[in-house]
Short mmCIF file of C-alpha atoms and ligand atoms in Angstrom, two decimals:
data_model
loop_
_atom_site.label_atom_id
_atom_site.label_comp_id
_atom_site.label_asym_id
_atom_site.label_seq_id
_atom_site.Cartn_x
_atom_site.Cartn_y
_atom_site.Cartn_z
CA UNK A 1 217.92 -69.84 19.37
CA UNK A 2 219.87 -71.14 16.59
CA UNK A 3 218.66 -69.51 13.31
CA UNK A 4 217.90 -72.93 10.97
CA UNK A 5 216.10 -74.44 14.32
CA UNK A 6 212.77 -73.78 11.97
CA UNK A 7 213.82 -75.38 9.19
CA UNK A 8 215.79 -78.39 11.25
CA UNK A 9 211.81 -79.20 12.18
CA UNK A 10 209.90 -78.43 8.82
CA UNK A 11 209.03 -81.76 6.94
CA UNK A 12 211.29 -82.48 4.45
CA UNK A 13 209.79 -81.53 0.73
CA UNK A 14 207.20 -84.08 -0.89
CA UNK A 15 208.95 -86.27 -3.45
CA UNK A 16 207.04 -85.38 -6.76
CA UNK A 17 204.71 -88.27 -7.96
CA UNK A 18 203.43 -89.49 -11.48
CA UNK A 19 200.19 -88.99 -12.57
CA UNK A 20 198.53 -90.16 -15.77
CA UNK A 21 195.83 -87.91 -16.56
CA UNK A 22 193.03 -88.83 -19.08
CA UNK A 23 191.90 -85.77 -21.21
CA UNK A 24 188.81 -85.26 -23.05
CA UNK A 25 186.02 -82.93 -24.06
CA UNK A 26 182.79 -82.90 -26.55
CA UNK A 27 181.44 -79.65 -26.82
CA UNK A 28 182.68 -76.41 -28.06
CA UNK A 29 186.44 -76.06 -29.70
CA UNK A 30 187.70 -79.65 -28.53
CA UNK A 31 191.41 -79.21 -28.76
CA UNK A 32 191.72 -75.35 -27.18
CA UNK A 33 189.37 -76.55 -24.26
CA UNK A 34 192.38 -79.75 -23.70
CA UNK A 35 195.40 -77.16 -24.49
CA UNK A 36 193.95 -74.39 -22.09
CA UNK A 37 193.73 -76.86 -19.39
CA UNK A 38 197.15 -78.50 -19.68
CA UNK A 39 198.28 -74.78 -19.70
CA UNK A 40 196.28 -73.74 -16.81
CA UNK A 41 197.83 -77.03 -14.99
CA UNK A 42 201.16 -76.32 -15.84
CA UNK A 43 200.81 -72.90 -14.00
CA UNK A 44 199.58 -74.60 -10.35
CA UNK A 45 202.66 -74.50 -7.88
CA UNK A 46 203.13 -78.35 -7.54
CA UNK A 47 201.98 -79.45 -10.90
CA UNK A 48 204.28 -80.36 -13.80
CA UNK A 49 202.94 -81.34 -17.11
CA UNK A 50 205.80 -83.56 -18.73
CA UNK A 51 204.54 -84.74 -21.58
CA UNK A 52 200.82 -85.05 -23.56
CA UNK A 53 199.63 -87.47 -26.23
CA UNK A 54 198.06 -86.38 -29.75
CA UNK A 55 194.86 -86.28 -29.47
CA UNK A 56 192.18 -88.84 -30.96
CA UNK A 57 188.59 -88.62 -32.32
CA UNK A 58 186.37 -91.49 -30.31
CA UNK A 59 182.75 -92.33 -29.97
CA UNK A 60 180.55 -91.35 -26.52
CA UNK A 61 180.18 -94.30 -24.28
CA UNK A 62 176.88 -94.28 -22.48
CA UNK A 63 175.00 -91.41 -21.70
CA UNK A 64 172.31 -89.69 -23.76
CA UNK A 65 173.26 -89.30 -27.10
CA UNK A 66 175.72 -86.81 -27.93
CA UNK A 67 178.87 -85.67 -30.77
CA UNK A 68 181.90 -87.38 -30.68
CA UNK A 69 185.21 -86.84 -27.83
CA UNK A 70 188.47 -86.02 -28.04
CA UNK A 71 190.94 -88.05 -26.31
CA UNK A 72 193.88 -87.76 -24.70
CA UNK A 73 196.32 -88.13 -21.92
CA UNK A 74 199.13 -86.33 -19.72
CA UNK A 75 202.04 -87.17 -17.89
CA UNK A 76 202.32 -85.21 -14.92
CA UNK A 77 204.70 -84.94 -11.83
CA UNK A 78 203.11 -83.33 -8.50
CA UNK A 79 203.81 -82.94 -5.04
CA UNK A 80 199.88 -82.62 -4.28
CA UNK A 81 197.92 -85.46 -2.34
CA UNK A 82 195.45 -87.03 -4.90
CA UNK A 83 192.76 -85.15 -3.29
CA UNK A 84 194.49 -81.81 -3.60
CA UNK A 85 195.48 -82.28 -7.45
CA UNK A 86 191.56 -84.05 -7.89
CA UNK A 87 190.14 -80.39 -6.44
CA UNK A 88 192.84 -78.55 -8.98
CA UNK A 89 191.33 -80.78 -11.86
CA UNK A 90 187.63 -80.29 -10.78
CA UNK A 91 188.23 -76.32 -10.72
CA UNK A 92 189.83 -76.62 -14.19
CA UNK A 93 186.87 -78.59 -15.35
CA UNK A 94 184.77 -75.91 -13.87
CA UNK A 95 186.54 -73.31 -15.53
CA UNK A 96 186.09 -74.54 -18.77
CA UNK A 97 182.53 -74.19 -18.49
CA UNK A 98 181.30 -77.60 -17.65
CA UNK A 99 178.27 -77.85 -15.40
CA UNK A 100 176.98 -80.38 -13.11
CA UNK A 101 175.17 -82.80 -15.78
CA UNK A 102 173.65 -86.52 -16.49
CA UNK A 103 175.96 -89.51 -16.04
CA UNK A 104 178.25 -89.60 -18.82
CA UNK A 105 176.34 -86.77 -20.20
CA UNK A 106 178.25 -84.07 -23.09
CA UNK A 107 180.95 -81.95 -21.65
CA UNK A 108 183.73 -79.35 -22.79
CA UNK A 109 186.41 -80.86 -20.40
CA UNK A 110 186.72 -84.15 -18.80
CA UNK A 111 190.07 -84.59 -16.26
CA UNK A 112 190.47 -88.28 -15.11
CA UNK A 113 193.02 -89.40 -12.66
CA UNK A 114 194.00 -92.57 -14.30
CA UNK A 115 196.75 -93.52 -12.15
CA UNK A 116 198.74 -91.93 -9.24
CA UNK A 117 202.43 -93.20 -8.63
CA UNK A 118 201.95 -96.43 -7.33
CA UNK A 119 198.75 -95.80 -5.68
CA UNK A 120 195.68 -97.46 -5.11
CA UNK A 121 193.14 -95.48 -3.56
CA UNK A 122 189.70 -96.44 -3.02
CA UNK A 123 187.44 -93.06 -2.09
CA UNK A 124 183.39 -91.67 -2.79
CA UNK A 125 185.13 -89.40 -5.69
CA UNK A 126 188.20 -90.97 -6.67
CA UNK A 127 189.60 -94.92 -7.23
CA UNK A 128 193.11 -95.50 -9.17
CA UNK A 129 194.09 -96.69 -10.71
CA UNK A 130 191.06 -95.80 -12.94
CA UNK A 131 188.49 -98.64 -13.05
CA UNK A 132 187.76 -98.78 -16.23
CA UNK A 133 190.93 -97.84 -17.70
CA UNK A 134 192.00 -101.17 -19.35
CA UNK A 135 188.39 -101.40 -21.16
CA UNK A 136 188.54 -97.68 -22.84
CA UNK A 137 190.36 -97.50 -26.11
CA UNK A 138 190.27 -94.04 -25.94
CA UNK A 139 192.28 -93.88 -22.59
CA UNK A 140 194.53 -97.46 -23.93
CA UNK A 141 195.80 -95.41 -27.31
CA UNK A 142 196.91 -92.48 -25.59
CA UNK A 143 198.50 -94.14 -22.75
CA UNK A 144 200.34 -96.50 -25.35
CA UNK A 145 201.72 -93.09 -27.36
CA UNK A 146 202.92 -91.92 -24.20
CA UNK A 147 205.21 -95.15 -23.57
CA UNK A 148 202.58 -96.71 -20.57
CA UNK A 149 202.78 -100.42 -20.44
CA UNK A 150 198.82 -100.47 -19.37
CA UNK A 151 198.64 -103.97 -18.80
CA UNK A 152 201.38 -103.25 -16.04
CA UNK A 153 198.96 -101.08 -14.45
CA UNK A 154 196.82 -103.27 -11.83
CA UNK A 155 193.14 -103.67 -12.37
CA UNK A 156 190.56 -102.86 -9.91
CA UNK A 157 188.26 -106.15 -9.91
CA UNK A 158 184.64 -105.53 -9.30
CA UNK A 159 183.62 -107.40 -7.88
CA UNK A 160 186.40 -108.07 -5.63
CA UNK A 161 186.01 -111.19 -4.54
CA UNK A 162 186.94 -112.12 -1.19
CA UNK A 163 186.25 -114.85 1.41
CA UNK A 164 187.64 -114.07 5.02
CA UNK A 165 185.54 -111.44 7.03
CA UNK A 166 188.28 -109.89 7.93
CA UNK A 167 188.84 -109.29 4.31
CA UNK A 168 185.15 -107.71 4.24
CA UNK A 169 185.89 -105.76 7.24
CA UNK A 170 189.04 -104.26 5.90
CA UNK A 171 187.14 -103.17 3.08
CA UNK A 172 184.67 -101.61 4.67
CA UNK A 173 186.42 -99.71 7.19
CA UNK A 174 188.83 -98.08 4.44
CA UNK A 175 185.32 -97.28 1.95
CA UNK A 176 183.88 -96.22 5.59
CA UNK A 177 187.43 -93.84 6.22
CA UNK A 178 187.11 -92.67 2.25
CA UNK A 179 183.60 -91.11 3.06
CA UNK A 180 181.66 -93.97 1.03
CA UNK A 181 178.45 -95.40 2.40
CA UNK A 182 177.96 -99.08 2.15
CA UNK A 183 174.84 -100.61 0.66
CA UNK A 184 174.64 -104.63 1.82
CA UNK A 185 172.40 -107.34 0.02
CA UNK A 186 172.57 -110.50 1.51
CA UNK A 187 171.63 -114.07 -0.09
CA UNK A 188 172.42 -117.50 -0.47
CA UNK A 189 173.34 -117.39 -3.98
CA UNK A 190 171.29 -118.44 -7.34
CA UNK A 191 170.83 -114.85 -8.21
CA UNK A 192 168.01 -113.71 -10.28
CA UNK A 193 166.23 -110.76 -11.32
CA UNK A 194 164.91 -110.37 -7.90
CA UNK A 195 167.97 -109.82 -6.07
CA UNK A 196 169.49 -107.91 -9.35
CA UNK A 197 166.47 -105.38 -8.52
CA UNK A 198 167.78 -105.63 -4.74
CA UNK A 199 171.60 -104.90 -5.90
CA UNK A 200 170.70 -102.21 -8.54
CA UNK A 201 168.25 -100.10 -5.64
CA UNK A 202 171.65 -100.64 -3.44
CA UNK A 203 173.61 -99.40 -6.31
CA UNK A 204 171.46 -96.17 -7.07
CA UNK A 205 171.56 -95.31 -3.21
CA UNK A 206 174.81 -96.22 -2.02
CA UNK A 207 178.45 -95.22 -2.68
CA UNK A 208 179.61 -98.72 -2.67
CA UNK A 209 177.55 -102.13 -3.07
CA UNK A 210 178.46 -105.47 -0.86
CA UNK A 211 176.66 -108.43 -1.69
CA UNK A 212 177.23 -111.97 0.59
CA UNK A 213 176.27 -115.21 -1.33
CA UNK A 214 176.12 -117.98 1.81
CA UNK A 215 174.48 -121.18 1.47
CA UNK A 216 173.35 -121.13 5.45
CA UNK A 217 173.17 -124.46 7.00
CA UNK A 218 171.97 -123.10 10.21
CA UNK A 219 168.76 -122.78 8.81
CA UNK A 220 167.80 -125.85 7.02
CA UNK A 221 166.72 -128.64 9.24
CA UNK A 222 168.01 -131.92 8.81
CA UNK A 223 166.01 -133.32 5.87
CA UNK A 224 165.82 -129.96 3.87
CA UNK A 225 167.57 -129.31 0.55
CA UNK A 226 170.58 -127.85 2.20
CA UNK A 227 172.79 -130.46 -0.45
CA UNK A 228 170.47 -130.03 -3.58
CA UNK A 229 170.08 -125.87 -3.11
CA UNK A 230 171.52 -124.45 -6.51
CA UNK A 231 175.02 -122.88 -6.00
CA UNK A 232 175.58 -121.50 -9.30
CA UNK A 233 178.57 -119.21 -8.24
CA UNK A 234 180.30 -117.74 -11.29
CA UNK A 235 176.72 -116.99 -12.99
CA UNK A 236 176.46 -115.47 -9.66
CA UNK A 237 179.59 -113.30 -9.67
CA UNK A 238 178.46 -112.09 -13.38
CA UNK A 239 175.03 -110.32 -11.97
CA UNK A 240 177.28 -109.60 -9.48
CA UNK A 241 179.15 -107.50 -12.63
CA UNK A 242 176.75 -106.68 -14.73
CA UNK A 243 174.75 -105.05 -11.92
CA UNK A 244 178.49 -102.79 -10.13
CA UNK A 245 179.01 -104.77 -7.59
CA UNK A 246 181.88 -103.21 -5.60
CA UNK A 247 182.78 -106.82 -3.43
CA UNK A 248 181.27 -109.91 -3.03
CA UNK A 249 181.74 -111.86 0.21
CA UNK A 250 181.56 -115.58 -0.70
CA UNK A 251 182.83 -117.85 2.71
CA UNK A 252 183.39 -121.50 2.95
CA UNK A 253 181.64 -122.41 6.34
CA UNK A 254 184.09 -122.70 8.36
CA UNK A 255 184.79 -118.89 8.04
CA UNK A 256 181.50 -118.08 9.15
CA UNK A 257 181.13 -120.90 11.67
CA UNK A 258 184.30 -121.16 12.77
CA UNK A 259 185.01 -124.37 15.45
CA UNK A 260 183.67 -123.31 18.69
CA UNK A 261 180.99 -121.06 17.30
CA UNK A 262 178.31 -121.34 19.76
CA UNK A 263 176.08 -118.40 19.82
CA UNK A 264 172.56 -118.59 18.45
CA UNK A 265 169.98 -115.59 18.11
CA UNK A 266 166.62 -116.38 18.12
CA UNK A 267 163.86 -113.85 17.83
CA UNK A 268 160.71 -114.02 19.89
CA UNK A 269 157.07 -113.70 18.54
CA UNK A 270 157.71 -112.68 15.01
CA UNK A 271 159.68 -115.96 14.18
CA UNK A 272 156.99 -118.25 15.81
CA UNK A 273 153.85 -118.45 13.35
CA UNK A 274 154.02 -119.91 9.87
CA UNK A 275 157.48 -120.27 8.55
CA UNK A 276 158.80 -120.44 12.37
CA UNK A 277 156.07 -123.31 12.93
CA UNK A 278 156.60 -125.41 9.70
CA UNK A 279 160.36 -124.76 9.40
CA UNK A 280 161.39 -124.83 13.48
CA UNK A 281 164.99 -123.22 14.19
CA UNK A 282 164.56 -121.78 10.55
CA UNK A 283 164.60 -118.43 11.82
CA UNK A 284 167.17 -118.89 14.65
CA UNK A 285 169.42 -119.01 11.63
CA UNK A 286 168.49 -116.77 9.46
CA UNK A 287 169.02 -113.89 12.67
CA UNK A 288 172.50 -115.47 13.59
CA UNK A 289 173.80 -115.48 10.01
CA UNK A 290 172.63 -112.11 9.52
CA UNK A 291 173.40 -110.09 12.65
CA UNK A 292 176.99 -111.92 12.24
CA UNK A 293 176.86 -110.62 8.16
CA UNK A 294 175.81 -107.46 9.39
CA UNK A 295 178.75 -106.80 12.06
CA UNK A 296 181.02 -107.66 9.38
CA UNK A 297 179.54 -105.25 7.12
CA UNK A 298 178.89 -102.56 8.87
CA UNK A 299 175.92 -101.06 6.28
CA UNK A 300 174.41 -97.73 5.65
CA UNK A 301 171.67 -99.32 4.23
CA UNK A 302 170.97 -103.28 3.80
CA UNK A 303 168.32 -104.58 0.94
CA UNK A 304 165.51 -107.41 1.46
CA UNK A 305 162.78 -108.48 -0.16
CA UNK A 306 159.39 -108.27 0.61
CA UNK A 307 158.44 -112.32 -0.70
CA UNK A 308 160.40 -113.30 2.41
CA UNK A 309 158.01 -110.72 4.89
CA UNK A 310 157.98 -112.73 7.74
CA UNK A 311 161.89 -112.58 7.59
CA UNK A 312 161.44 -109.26 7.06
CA UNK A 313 159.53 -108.64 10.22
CA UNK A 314 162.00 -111.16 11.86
CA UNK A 315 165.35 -109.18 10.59
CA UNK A 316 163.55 -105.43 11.74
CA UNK A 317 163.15 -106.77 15.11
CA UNK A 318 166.28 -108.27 15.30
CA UNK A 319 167.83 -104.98 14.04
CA UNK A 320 165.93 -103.03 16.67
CA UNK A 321 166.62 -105.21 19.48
CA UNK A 322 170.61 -105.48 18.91
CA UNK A 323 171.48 -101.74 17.61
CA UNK A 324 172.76 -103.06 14.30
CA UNK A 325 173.85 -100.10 12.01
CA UNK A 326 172.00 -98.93 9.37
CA UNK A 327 168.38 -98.79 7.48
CA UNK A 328 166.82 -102.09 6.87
CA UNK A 329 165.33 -101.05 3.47
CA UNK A 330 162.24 -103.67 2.13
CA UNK A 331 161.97 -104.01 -1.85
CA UNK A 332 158.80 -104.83 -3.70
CA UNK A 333 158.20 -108.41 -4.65
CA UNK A 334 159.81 -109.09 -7.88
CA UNK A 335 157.35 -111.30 -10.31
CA UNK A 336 158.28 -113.61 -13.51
CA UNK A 337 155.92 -112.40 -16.68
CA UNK A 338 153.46 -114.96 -15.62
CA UNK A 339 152.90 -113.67 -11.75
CA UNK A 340 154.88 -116.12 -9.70
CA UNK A 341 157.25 -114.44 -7.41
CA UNK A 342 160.84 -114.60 -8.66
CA UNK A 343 162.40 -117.37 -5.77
CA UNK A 344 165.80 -118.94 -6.17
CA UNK A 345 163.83 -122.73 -5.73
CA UNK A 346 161.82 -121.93 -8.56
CA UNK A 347 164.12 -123.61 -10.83
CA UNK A 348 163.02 -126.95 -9.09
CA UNK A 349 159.48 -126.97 -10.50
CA UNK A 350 159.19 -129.06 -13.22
CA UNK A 351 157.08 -127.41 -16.43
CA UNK A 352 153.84 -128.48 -15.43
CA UNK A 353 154.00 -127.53 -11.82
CA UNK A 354 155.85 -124.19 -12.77
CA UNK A 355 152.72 -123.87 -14.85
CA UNK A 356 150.12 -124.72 -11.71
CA UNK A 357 152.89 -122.54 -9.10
CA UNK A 358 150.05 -119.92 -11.05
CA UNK A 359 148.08 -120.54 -8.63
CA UNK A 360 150.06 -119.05 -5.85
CA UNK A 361 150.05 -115.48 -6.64
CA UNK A 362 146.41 -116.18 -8.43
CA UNK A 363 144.99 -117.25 -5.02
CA UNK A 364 146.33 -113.94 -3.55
CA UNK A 365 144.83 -111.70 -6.64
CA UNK A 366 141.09 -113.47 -5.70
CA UNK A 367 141.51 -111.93 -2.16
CA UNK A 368 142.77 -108.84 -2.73
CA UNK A 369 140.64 -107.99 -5.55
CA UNK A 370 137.79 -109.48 -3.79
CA UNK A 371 138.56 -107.12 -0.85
CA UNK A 372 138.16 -104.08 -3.90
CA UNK A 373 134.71 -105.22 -4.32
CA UNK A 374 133.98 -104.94 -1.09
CA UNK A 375 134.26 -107.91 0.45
CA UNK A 376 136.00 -107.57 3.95
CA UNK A 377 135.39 -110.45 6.17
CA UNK A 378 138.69 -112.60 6.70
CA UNK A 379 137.27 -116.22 6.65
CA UNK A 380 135.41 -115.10 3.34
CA UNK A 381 138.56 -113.72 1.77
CA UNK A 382 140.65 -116.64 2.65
CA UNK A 383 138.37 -119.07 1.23
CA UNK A 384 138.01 -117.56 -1.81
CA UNK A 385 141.81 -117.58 -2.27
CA UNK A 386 142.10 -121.27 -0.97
CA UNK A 387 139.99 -122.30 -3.93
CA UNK A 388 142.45 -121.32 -6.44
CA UNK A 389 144.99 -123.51 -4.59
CA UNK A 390 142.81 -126.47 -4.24
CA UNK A 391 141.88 -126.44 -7.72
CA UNK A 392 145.26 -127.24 -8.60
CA UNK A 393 145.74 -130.77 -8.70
CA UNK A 394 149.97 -130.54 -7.91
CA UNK A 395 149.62 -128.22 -4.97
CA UNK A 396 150.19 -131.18 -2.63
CA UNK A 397 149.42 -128.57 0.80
CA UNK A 398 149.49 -125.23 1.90
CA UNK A 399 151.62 -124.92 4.93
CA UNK A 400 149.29 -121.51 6.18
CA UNK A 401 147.17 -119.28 4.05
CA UNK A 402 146.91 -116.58 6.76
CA UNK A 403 145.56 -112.69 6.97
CA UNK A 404 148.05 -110.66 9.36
CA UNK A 405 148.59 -107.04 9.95
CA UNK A 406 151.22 -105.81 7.82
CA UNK A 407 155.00 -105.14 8.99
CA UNK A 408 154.38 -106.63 12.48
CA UNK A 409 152.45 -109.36 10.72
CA UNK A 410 150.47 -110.41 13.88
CA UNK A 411 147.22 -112.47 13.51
CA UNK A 412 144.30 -110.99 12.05
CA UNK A 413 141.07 -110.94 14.34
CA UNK A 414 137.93 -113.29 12.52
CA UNK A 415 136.09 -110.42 13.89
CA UNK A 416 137.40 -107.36 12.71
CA UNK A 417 136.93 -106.41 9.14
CA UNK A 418 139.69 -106.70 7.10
CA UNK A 419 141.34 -103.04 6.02
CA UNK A 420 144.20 -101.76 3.58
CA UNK A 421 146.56 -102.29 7.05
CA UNK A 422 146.25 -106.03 6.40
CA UNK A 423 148.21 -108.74 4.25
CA UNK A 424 147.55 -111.91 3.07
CA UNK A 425 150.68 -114.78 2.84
CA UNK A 426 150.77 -117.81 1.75
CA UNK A 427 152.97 -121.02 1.67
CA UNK A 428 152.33 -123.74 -0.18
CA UNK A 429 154.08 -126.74 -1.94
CA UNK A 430 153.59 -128.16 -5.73
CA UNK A 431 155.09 -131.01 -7.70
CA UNK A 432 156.86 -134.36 -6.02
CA UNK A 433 159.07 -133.45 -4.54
CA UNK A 434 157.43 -130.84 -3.21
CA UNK A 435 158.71 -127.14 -3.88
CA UNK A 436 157.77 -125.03 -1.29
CA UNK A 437 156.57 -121.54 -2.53
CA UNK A 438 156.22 -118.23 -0.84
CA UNK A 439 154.04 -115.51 -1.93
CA UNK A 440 152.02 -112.42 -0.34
CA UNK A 441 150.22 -109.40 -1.12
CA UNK A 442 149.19 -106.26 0.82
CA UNK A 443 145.11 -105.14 0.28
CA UNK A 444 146.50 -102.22 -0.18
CA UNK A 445 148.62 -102.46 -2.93
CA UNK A 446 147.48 -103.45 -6.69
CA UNK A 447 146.46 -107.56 -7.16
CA UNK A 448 149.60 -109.48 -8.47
CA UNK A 449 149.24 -109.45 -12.40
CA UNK A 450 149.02 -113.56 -13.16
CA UNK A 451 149.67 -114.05 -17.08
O1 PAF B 501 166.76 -114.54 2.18
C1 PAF B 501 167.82 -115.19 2.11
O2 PAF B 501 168.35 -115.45 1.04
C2 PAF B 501 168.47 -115.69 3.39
O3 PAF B 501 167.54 -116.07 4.32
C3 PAF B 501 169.46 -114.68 4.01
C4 PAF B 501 168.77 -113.40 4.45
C5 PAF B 501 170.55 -114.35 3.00
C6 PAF B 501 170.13 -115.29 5.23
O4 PAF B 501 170.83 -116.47 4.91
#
């Protein structure tokens, strides 16, 4: 055997990379914490440090309250994968005494990747370049002493925006690959603090946040306000923002219905009763949006709220029936100060029926807290709530006013006393044109609070 048929085989050396590294620490002796690392880095077979910035004095950003940083960055060259060199930085940071801690919490060595070569990597534990890189003076200044042209360096939009679900799947699949796990909130747009409370539970239990915003025409029937419903879309995209929203999937219709779309889902004896009677094919669209959504998504986890608990029941059955991944998670209703439930067609009521709308989640409080005092039969309970709605002189009719069991939400025997397993919902419309609300409470839960 020839004697270089080893080497003739071995993969040629790794060209070194560049790296800019952000430096800081807040506790103990500042600057020998930075110089020890640098040292320490300079030592690791693969890692060169070429070249460091002074060091700057800059205030904590979030976190609990805590003495001030120092700042820096590092030019490095490496012939480490990004994982490898984050595991060498982690160790340092380790051996510099810091400890697992709060977010943003105090800490005698912080090692960023801010950038790596041309790179853009998108992982659970690391993204470059850096996402908020461009918005940190205290990572801008350094970079700038070193000679960086930051505003060359490309920013990581979040959200990304994208409209394609191929884009969406993409996305996914690499987060999916980079050990993330996806948390999805569907809606149809004209966010409010209800589906901010929906995106910030995704947020706190997910690596990475998708939210869709889809006005769906497959469930509005003809003479519904498919034209009038708000579309608000770059208030939208700011909750979307303000609350970390990794990438929002906005598509024109034709991406999600494109020509010769023909395939409808319709769900059997959950979508029948109250919103499936007074809103037929409704729910037919609501499963085929979402099962398609959900295919493209491909969640861990996906976010709804409990207002909409028929749809709730609808989507778990739906879920069950077609294997879709994931946990369908149900969120507590969301109520305004005064009680109503927080709806995106709330904005249609006009002052004085916003004011009567009142009556909605104060016709629900009368049951339930009726049902505390030991009241249990249904017909009893439901009358007693009816009241409050027909005292109201703009509540032009209440599409049902119903007592079901809860999750499955089937009907509610007259005979059987009504227990903590039960739930009272409730659709009714106010003002001309009408505004159709939604509202419903479990007897086992607290009365909605109406101001
Ligand atoms: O609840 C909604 O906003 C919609 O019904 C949903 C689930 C986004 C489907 O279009």
């Amino acid at each position: 055997m020839p004697t270089n048929a080893r080497a003739d085989h071995d993969p040629p050396a790794p060209e070194p990379v560049e790296v800019l590294l952000g430096l800081g620490s807040n506790l103990g002796d500042r600057d020998a914490a930075i110089a020890a690392a640098l040292d320490a880095l300079g030592r690791v077979p693969g890692v060169e440090v070429v070249e460091v910035s002074p060091l700057l004095e800059s205030e904590p950003v979030g976190g609990p309250p805590q003495s001030k940083y120092r700042n820096g960055a590092a030019r490095l060259r490496t012939t480490l994968v990004p994982h490898a060199l984050l595991a060498v930085l982690k160790a340092t940071e380790r051996a510099a005494g810091r400890v697992p801690g709060p977010r943003n919490g105090p800490r005698p060595l912080d090692l960023d990747i801010l950038t790596f070569g041309g790179r853009t990597l998108d992982t659970r534990d690391l993204v470059v370049p850096h996402p908020r890189l461009h918005e940190r003076s205290f990572v801008v200044e350094p970079l700038r002493a070193l000679g960086v042209d930051v505003d060359a360096i490309p920013r990581i939009a979040r959200p990304r925006v994208v409209d394609t679900p191929a884009a969406v799947q993409e996305a996914s699949l690499a987060w999916r690959r980079g050990g993330c796990s996806i948390g999805f909130v569907p809606t149809m747009g004209a966010l409010h603090e209800g589906h901010a409370s929906l995106i910030r539970r995704a947020r706190a239990e997910c690596d990475r946040v998708v939210v869709s915003i889809f006005v769906n025409p497959l469930q509005f029937a003809a003479h519904e306000d498919l034209d009038k419903y708000p579309r608000p879309l770059s208030a939208d995209l700011e909750l979307c923002e303000r609350n970390g929203v990794d990438l929002a999937f906005v598509p024109p219709v034709e991406a999600m219905y494109p020509a010769g779309f023909a395939s409808r889902i319709a769900v059997g004896a959950e979508a029948e009763a109250m919103e499936g009677a007074a809103r037929p094919g409704h729910f037919i669209g609501v499963a085929t949006v979402v099962a398609r959504l959900w295919s493209i998504v491909l969640p861990d986890r996906s976010y709804y709220g409990r207002k909409d608990a028929q749809q709730v029941a609808v989507l778990r059955r739906l879920q069950q029936d077609l294997c879709l991944s994931g946990e369908l998670v149900e969120c507590p209703i969301d109520r305004e100060a005064d009680g109503l439930a927080r709806s995106s067609r709330n904005v249609y009521l006009s002052p004085e029926d916003r004011t009567a709308a009142r009556a909605v989640p104060r016709a629900l409080s009368a049951a339930v807290r009726a049902h505390r005092n030991g009241v249990h039969g249904r017909d009893e309970l439901l009358g007693l709530a009816r009241a409050e709605l027909d005292a109201e002189a703009s509540c032009t009719g209440v599409d049902y006013l119903e007592i079901r069991t809860d999750l499955e939400l089937a009907p509610w025997p007259g005979d059987r006393p009504v227990d903590s397993s039960a739930r009272i919902l409730v659709a009714a419309r106010f003002g001309d044109p009408a505004t159709r609300l939604l509202d419903n409470a479990s007897f086992r839960d607290e009365p909605p609070v109406v101001g």
